[in-house]
GROMACS .gro file of C-alpha atoms in nm:
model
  435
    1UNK     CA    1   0.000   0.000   0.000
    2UNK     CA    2   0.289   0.235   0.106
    3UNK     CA    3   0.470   0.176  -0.290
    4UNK     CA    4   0.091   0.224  -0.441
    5UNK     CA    5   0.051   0.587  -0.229
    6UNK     CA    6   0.400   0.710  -0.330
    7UNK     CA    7   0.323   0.587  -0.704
    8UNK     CA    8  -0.014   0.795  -0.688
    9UNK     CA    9   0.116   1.056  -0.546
   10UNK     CA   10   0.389   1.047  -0.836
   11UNK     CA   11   0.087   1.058  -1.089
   12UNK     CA   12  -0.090   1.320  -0.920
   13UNK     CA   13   0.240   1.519  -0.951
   14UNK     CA   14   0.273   1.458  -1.318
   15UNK     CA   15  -0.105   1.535  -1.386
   16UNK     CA   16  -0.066   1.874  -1.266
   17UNK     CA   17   0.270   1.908  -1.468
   18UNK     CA   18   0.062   1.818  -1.768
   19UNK     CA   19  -0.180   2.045  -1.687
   20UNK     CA   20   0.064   2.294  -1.643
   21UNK     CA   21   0.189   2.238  -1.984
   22UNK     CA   22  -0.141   2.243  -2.104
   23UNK     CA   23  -0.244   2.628  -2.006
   24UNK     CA   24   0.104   2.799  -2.125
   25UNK     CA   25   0.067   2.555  -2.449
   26UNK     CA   26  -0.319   2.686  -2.492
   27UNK     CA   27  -0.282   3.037  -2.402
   28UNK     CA   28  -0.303   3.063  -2.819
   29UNK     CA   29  -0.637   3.018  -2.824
   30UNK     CA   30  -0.816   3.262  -2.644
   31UNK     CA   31  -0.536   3.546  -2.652
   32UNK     CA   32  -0.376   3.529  -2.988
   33UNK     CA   33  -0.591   3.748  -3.183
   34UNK     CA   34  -0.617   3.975  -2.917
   35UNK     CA   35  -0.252   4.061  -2.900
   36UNK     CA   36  -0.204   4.037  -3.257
   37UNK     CA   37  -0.416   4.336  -3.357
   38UNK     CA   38  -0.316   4.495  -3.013
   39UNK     CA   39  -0.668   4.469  -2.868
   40UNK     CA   40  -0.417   4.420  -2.541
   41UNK     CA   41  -0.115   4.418  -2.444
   42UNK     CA   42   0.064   4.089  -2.391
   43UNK     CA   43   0.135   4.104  -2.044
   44UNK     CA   44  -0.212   4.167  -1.945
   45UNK     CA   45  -0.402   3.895  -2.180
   46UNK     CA   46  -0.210   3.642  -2.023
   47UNK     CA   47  -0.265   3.752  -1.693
   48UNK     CA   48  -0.659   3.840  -1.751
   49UNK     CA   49  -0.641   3.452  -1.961
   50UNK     CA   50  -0.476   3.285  -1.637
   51UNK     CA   51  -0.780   3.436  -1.400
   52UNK     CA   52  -1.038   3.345  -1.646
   53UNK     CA   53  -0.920   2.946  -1.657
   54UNK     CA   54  -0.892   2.924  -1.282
   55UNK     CA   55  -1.282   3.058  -1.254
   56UNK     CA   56  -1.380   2.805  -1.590
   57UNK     CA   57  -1.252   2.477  -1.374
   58UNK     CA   58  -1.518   2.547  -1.128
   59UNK     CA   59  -1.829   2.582  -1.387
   60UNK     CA   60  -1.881   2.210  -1.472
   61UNK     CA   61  -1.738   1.847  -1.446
   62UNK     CA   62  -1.894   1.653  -1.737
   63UNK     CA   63  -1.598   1.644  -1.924
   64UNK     CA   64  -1.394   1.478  -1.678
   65UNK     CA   65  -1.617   1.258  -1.600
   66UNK     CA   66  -1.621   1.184  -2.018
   67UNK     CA   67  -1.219   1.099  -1.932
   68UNK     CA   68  -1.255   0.927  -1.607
   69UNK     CA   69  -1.505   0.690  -1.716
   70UNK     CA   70  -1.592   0.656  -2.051
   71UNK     CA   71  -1.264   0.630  -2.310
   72UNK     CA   72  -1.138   0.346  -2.099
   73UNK     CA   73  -1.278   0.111  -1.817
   74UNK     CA   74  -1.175   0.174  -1.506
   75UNK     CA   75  -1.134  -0.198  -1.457
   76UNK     CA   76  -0.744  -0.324  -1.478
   77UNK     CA   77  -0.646   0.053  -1.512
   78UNK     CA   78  -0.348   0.093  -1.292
   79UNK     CA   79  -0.130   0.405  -1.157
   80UNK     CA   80   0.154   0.274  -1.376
   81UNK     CA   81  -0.072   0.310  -1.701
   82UNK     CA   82  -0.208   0.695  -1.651
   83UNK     CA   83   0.166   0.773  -1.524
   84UNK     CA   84   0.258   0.620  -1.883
   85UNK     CA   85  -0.053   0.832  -2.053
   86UNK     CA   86   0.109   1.140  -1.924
   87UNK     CA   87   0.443   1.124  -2.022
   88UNK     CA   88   0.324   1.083  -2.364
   89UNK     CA   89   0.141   1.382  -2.359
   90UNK     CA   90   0.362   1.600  -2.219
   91UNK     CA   91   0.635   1.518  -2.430
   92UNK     CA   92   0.407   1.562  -2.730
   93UNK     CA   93   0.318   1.887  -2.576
   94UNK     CA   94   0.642   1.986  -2.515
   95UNK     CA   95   0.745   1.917  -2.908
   96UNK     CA   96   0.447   2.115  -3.080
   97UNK     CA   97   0.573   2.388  -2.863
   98UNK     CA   98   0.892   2.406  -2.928
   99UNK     CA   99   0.819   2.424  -3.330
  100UNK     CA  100   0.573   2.666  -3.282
  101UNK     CA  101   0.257   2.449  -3.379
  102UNK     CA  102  -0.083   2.488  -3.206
  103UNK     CA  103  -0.177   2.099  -3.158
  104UNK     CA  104  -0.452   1.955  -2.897
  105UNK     CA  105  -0.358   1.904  -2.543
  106UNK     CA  106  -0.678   1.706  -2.529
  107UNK     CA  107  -0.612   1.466  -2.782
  108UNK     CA  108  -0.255   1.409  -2.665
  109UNK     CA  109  -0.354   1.288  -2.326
  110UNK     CA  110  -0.637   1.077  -2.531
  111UNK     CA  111  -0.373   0.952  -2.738
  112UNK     CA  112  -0.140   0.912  -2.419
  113UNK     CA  113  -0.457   0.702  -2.251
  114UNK     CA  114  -0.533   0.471  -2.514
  115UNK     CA  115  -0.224   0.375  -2.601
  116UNK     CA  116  -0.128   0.273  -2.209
  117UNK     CA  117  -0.430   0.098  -2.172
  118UNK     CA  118  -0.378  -0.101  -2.471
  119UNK     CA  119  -0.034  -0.146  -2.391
  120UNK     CA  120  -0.142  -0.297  -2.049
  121UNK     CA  121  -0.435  -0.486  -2.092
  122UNK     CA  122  -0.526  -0.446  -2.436
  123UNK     CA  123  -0.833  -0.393  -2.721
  124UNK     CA  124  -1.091  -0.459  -2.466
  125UNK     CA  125  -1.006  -0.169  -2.240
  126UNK     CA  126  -1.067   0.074  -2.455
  127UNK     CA  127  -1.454   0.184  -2.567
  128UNK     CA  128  -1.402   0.240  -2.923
  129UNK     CA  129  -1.786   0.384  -2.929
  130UNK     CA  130  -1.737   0.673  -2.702
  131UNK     CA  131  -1.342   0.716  -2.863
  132UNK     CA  132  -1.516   0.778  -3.183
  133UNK     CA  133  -1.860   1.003  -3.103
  134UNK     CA  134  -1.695   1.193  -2.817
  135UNK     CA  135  -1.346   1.203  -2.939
  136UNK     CA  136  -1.272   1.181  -3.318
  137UNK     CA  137  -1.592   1.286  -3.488
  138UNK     CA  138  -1.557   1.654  -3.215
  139UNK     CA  139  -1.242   1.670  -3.374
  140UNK     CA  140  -1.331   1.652  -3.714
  141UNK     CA  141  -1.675   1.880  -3.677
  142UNK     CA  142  -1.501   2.102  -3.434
  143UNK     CA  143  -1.279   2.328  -3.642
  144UNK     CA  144  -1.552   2.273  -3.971
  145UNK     CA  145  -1.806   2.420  -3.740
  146UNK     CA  146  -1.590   2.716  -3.605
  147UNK     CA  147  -1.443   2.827  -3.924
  148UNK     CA  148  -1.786   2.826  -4.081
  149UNK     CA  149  -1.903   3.027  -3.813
  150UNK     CA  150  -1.591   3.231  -3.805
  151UNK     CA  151  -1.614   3.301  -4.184
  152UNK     CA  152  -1.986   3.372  -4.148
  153UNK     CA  153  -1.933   3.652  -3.841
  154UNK     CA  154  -1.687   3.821  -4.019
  155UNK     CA  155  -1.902   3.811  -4.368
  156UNK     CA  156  -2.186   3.986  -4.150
  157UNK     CA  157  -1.924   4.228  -3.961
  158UNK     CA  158  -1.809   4.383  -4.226
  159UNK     CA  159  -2.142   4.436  -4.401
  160UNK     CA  160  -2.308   4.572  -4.096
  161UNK     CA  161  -2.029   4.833  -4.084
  162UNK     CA  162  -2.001   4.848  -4.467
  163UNK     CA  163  -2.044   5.214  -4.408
  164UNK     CA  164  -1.885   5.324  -4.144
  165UNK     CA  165  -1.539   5.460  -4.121
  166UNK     CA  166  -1.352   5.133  -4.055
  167UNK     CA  167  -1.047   5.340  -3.863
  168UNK     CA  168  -1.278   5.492  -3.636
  169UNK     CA  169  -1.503   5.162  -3.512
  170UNK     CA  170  -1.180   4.969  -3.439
  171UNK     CA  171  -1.212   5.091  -3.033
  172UNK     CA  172  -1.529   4.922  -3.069
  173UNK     CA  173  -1.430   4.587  -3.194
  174UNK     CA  174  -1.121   4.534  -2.987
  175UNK     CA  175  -1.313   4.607  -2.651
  176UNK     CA  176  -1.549   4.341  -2.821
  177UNK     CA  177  -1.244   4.118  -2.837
  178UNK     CA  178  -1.124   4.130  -2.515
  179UNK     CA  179  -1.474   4.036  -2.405
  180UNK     CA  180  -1.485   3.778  -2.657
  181UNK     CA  181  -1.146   3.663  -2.543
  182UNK     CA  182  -1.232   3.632  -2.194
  183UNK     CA  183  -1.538   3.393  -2.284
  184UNK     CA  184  -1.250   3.180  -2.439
  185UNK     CA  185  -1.059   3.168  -2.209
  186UNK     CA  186  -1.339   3.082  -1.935
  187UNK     CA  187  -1.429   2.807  -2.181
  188UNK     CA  188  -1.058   2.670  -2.200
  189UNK     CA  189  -1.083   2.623  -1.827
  190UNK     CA  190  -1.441   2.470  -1.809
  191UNK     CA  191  -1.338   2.218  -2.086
  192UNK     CA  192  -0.953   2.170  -2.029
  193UNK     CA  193  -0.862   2.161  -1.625
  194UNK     CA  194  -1.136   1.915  -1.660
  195UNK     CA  195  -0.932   1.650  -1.825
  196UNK     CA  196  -0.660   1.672  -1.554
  197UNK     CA  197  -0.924   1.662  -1.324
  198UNK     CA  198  -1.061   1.285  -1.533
  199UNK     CA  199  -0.703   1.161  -1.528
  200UNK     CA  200  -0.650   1.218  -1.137
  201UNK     CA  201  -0.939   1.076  -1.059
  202UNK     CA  202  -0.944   0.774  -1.286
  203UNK     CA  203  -0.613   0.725  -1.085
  204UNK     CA  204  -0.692   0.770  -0.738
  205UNK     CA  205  -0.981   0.518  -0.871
  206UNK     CA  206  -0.707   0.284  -0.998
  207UNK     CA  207  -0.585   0.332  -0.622
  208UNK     CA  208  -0.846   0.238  -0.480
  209UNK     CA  209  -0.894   0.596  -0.307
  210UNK     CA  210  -1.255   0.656  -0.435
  211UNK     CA  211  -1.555   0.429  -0.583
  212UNK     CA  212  -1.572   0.394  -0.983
  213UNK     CA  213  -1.802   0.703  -1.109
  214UNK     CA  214  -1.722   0.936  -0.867
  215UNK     CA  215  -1.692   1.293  -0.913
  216UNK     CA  216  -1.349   1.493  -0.907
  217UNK     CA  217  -1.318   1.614  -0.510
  218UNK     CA  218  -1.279   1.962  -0.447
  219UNK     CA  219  -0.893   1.941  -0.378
  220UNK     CA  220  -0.856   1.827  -0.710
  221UNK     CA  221  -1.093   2.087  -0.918
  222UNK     CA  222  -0.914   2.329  -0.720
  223UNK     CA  223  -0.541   2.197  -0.786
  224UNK     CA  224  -0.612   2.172  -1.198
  225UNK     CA  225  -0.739   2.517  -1.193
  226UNK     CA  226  -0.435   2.612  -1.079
  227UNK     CA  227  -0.190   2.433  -1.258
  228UNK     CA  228  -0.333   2.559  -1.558
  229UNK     CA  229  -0.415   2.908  -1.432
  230UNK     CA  230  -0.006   2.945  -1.357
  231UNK     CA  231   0.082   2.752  -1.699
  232UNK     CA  232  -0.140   2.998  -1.912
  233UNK     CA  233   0.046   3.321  -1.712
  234UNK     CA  234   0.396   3.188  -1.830
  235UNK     CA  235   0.187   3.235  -2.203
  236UNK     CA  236   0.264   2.987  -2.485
  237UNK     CA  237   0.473   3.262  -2.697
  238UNK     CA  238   0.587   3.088  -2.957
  239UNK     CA  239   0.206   2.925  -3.042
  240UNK     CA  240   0.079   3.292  -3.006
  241UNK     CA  241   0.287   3.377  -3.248
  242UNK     CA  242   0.165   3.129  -3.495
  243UNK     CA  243  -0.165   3.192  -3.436
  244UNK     CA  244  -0.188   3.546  -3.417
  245UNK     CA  245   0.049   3.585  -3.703
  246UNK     CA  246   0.136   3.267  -3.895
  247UNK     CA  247  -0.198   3.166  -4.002
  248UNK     CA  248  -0.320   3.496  -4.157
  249UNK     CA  249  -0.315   3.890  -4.033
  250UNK     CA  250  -0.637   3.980  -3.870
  251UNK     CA  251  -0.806   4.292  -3.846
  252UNK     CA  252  -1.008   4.366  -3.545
  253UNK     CA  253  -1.347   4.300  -3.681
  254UNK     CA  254  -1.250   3.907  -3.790
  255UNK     CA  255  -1.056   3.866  -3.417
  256UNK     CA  256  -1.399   3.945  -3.268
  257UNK     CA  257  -1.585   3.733  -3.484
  258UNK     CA  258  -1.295   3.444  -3.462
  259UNK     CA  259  -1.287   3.453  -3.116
  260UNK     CA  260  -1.705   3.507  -3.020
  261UNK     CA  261  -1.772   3.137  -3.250
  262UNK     CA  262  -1.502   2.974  -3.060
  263UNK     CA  263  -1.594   3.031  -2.764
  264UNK     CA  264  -1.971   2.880  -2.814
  265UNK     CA  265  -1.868   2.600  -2.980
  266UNK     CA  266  -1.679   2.514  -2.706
  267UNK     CA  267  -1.882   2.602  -2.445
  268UNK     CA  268  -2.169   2.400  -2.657
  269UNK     CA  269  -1.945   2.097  -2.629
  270UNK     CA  270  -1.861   2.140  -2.261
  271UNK     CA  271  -2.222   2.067  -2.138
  272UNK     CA  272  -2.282   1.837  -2.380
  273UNK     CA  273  -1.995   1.608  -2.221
  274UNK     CA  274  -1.785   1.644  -2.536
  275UNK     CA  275  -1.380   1.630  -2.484
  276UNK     CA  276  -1.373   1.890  -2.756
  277UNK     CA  277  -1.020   2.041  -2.851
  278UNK     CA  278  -1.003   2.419  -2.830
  279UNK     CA  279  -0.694   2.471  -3.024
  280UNK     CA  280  -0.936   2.294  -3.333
  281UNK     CA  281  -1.209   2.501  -3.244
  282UNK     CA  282  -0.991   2.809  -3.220
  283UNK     CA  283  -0.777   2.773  -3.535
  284UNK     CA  284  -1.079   2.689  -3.792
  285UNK     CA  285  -1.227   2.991  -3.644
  286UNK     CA  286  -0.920   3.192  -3.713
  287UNK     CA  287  -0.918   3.085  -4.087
  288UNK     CA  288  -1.248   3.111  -4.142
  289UNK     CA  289  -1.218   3.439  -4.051
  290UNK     CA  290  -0.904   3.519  -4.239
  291UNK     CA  291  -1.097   3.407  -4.535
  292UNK     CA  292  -1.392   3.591  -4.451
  293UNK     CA  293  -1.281   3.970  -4.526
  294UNK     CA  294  -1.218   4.008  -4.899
  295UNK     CA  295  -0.860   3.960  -5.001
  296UNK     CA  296  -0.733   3.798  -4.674
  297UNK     CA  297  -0.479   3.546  -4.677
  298UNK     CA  298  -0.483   3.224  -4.538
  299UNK     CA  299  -0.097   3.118  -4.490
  300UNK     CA  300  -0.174   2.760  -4.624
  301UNK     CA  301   0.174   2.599  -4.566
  302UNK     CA  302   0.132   2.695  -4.203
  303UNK     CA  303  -0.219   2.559  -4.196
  304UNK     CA  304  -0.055   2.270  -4.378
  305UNK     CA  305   0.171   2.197  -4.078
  306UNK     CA  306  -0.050   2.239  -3.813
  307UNK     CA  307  -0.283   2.028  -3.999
  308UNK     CA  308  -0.048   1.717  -3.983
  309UNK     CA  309   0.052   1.794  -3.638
  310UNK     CA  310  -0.290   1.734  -3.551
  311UNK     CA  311  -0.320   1.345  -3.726
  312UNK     CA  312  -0.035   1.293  -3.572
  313UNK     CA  313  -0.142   1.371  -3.219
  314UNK     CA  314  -0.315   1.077  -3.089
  315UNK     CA  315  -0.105   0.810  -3.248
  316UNK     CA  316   0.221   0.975  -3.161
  317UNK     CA  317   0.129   1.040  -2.788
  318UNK     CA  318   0.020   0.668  -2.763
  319UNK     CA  319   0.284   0.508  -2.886
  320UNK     CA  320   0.520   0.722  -2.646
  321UNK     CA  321   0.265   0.624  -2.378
  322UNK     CA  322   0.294   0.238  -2.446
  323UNK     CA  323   0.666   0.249  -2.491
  324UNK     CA  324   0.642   0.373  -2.157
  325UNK     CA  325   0.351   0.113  -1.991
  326UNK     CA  326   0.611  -0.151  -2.134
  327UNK     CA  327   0.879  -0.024  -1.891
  328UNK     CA  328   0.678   0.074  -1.608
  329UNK     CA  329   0.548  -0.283  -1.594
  330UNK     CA  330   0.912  -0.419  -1.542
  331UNK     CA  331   0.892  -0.271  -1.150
  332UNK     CA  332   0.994   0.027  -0.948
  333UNK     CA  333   1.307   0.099  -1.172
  334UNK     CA  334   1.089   0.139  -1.470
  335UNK     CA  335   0.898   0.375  -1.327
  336UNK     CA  336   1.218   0.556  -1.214
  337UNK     CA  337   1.340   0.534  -1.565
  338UNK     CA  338   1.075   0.650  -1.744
  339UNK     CA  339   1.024   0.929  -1.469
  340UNK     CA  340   1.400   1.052  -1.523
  341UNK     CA  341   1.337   0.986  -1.853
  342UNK     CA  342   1.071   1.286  -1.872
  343UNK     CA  343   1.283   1.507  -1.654
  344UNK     CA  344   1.603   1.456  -1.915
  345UNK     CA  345   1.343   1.489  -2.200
  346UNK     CA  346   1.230   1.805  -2.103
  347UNK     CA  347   1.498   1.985  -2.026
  348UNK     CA  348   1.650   1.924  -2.343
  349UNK     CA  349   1.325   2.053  -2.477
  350UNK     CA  350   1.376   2.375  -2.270
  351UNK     CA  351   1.753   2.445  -2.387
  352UNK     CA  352   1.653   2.387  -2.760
  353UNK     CA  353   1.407   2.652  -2.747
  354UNK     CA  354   1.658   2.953  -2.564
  355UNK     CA  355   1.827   2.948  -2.896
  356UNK     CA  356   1.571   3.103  -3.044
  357UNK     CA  357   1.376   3.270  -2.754
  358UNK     CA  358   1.011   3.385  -2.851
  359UNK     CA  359   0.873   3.618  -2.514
  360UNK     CA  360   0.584   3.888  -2.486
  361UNK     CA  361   0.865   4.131  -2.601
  362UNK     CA  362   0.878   4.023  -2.982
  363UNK     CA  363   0.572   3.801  -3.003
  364UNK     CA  364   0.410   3.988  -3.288
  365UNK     CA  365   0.739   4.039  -3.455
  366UNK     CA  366   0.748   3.836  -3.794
  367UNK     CA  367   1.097   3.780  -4.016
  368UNK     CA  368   1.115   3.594  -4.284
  369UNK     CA  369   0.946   3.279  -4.178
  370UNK     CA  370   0.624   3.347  -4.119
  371UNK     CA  371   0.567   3.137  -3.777
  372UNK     CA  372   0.941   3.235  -3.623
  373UNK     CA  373   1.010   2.829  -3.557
  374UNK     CA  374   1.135   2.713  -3.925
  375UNK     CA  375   0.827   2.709  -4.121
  376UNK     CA  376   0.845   2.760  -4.561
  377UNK     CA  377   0.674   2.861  -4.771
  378UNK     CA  378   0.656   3.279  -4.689
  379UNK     CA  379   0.847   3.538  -4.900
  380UNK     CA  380   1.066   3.766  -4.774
  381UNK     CA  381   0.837   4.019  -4.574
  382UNK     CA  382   0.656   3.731  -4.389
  383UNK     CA  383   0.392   3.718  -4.588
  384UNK     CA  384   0.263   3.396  -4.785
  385UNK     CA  385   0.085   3.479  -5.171
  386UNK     CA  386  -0.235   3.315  -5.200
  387UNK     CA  387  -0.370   2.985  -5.168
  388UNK     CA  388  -0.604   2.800  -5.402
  389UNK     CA  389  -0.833   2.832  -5.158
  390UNK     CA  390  -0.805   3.142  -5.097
  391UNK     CA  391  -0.784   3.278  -5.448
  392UNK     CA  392  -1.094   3.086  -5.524
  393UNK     CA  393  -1.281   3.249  -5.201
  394UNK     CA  394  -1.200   3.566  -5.300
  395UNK     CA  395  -1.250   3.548  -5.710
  396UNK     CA  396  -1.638   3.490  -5.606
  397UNK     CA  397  -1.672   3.736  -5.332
  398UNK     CA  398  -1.905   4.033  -5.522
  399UNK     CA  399  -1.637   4.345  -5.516
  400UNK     CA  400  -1.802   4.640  -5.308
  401UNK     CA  401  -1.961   4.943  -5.416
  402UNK     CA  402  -1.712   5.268  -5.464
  403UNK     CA  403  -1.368   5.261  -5.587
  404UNK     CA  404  -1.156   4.919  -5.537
  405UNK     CA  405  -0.842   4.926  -5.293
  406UNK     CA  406  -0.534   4.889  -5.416
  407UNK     CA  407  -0.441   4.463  -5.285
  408UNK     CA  408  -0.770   4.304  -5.430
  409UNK     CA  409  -0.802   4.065  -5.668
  410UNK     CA  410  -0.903   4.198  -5.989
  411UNK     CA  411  -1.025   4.018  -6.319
  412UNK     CA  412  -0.983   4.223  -6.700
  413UNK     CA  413  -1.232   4.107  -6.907
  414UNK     CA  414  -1.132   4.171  -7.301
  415UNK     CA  415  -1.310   4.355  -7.506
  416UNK     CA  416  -1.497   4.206  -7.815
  417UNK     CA  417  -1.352   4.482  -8.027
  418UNK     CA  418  -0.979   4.527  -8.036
  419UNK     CA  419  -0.832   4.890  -7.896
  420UNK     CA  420  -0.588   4.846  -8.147
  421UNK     CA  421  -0.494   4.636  -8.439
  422UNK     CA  422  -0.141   4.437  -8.380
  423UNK     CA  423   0.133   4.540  -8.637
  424UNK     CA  424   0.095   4.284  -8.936
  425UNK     CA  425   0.402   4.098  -8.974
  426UNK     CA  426   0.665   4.192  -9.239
  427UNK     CA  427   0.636   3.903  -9.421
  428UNK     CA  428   0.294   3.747  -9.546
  429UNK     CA  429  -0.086   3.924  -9.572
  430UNK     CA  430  -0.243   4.047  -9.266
  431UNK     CA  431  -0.454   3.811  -9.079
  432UNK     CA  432  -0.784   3.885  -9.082
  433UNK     CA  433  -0.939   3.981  -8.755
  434UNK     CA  434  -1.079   3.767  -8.504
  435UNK     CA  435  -1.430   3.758  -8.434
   0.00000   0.00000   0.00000
C-alpha cells in the first residue's frame, strides 16, 4: 500500500505538470488574436487569460467525468498506465511547442490514454464507441463548425459596418475582443482543467482511493485550476505567435468574430460532455475568418503543418505512452526510468528553445518565416501569396460598391472589339481579324 501511495502521489504530480503544460501551451487560443491586432497588451491577456481558466474549472465536471469513465474502463487501469498516458502527452506537448505548432492538449492525453491501456491490458479496455462520437468525430466537426461560423461573423461584420469609417469603429471591436477573449478563455478552463481533473481521478480510482463514477473532489478541481491558471500566465509565446500571425493577419473585426464562434462551440461541447479540442475550435475559427474579409490570406503551408501535427497527435502520444507502460510494468526501476526519462526529456526541450527565444517582447514580430520556428513557404516580408483556396474564395466574393483598394483581386475582361490592331508581320498578308 505504502509503494501504491508514493506511485499515486507520483501521478498526481505529473497530472498537474501536464496540466501545467497544457495552459502555457493553450494560451493561443483565447489570446492570440487579441494581442495580434493589439486589442491588449501581452502582459495583461495572459494575466486576464490565467484568471479566467482558474474561474472556468469550477463551472462544470462533465468532461472529466467523459475521461474518467468513458474512453477506458476503469477496470485493470493501474497508476503505472495513466503515469505512462502522461508522459506521452507532455512530451508531445512539449514538441508542438517548441516548433511553434498549435496541436490539442486534449487529444494528446487521449492519445497518451489509449495507447497505455492497450499497452497494459489491451483492445478490450478501450470503448471504441465513445473514442469515436466523443473524441474523433468533435475533432473533425469542431474546427468545420468554427471556421464556418468564423467566416460567417466576419461576412456579417463587415457588411453591418459596410459604411462606417472602418479606422474609427476599431475601439469598438477590440473592446469586443477582449470580451470575446475572456469567454475563451473561461471556456478553455471549463473544458480543459477538466481533463486533468478525469485523469487524477481515474487514478486515485485505480488506487483504490474513491468508488468507480465518482466525481473529481474539491482538492482536485481546485489543484487543476491552478496548474493551468499558472501555466497559461507563463503564455505559450511561440504558439501565439503562430496563431496570431502565422496563419493569416487579422483585423479587429475578424478577431472578434474568430474569437465570439469559438468560444460557443466550445462552451456547446462542454455541457454536452464532449472532450472537444479548443486549439481545433480556435484555429478553424481563425481561418475562417481570415478568409472571410475580402482579399485575406490564409498562410496555407502553415495551416498545412498544423494540420499534420494534428493526425499525428493521438497516435504519436500513444505510442510514447505504451513504450512507456512496457517499462513501467518491469517494477519500481521502470517507473524511475521513465520518470528521469521525462525530466532529461524536457529539459533538453527547454535548452533547444533559448536558442531562439520567442517572449511577450517580440511576439508579434514576424521575419522571414512566417511562424518564427522554421516554417516555408513565406516570401521575404513574412507574408505567404495566395492559396487556391483562398484565391478561389475571394475570385467569387461580389467586389463592393465605390472605388476598389489597391491589394484586391481583380479580373480584366477583353473587349470584343480590339483597342488596337497588332502590327501585321513583315512578311505574309495580314490576318484577318478575329471575331
Amino acid at each position: 500500500m505504502e509503494h501504491i501511495t508514493l506511485l499515486l502521489a507520483i501521478v498526481i504530480v505529473t497530472a498537474l505538470v501536464f496540466d501545467f503544460t497544457n495552459g502555457f501551451h493553450d494560451t493561443a487560443n483565447a489570446m492570440a488574436t487579441t494581442i495580434s491586432t493589439g486589442a491588449m497588451k501581452p502582459k495583461t491577456a495572459v494575466a486576464m487569460s490565467a484568471v479566467l481558466n482558474l474561474v472556468g474549472a469550477f463551472l462544470s465536471v462533465e468532461v472529466a467525468k467523459t475521461i474518467s469513465s468513458g474512453i477506458v474502463d476503469e477496470a485493470g487501469i493501474t497508476p503505472e498506465v495513466i503515469f505512462a498516458a502522461l508522459v506521452g502527452a507532455i512530451l508531445w506537448n512539449l514538441l508542438t511547442w517548441l516548433v511553434g505548432l498549435p496541436s490539442s492538449s486534449s487529444h494528446a492525453l487521449m492519445g497518451g490514454l489509449i495507447g497505455a491501456t492497450v499497452a497494459s491490458v489491451g483492445f478490450s479496455s478501450v470503448n471504441g464507441g465513445t473514442v469515436i462520437t466523443k473524441v474523433l468525430i468533435p475533432a473533425i466537426a469542431a474546427p468545420l463548425v468554427a471556421g464556418l461560423a468564423g467566416y460567417i461573423g466576419t461576412r456579417l461584420t463587415y457588411r453591418i459596418g459596410r459604411n462606417t469609417d472602418l479606422k474609427a469603429t476599431d475601439k469598438g471591436y477590440k473592446a469586443g475582443q477582449i470580451a470575446s477573449a475572456g469567454l475563451v478563455s473561461l471556456a478553455h478552463g471549463t473544458n480543459d482543467a477538466q481533463k486533468t481533473m478525469g485523469v487524477i481521478t481515474l487514478a486515485l480510482v485505480a488506487g483504490d482511493i474513491l468508488a468507480p463514477g465518482s466525481n473529481p473532489p474539491m482538492w482536485v478541481i481546485v489543484s487543476a485550476g491552478v496548474a493551468i491558471a499558472l501555466g497559461t500566465y507563463l503564455g505559450g509565446w511561440r504558439i501565439i505567435r503562430t496563431m496570431g500571425k502565422g496563419l493569416t493577419d487579422l483585423q479587429p473585426q475578424q478577431g472578434f468574430a474568430a474569437q465570439t464562434s469559438a468560444a460557443t462551440v466550445i462552451l456547446a461541447s462542454s455541457n454536452l460532455g464532449f472532450s472537444l479540442s479548443t486549439t481545433h475550435s480556435c484555429s478553424g475559427a481563425v481561418m475562417g475568418a481570415g478568409l472571410g474579409r475580402k482579399g485575406g490570406v490564409v498562410r496555407w503551408s502553415t495551416a498545412t503543418r498544423m494540420f499534420v501535427a494534428w493526425g499525428l497527435t493521438l497516435p504519436a502520444a500513444g505510442l510514447v505512452a505504451a513504450a512507456s507502460e512496457f517499462v513501467t510494468k518491469q517494477g519500481d526501476w521502470g517507473v524511475a526510468a521513465v520518470a528521469v526519462f521525462l525530466v532529461a526529456s524536457s529539459a533538453a526541450i527547454w535548452v533547444v528553445s533559448r536558442r531562439q527565444v520567442v517572449d511577450h517582447t517580440n511576439v508579434n514580430d514576424v521575419d522571414d518565416d512566417t511562424t518564427g520556428t522554421g516554417g516555408t513557404g513565406s516570401s521575404g516580408d513574412g507574408q505567404d501569396s495566395p492559396g487556391v483556396v483562398t484565391t478561389a474564395m475571394a475570385a467569387v466574393t461580389p467586389p463592393p460598391a465605390g472605388v476598389v483598394e489597391d491589394g484586391e483581386l481583380k479580373t480584366t475582361i477583353p473587349s470584343t472589339t480590339p483597342a488596337s490592331a497588332p502590327s501585321a508581320p513583315e512578311t505574309g498578308p495580314a490576318s484577318p481579324a478575329a471575331v
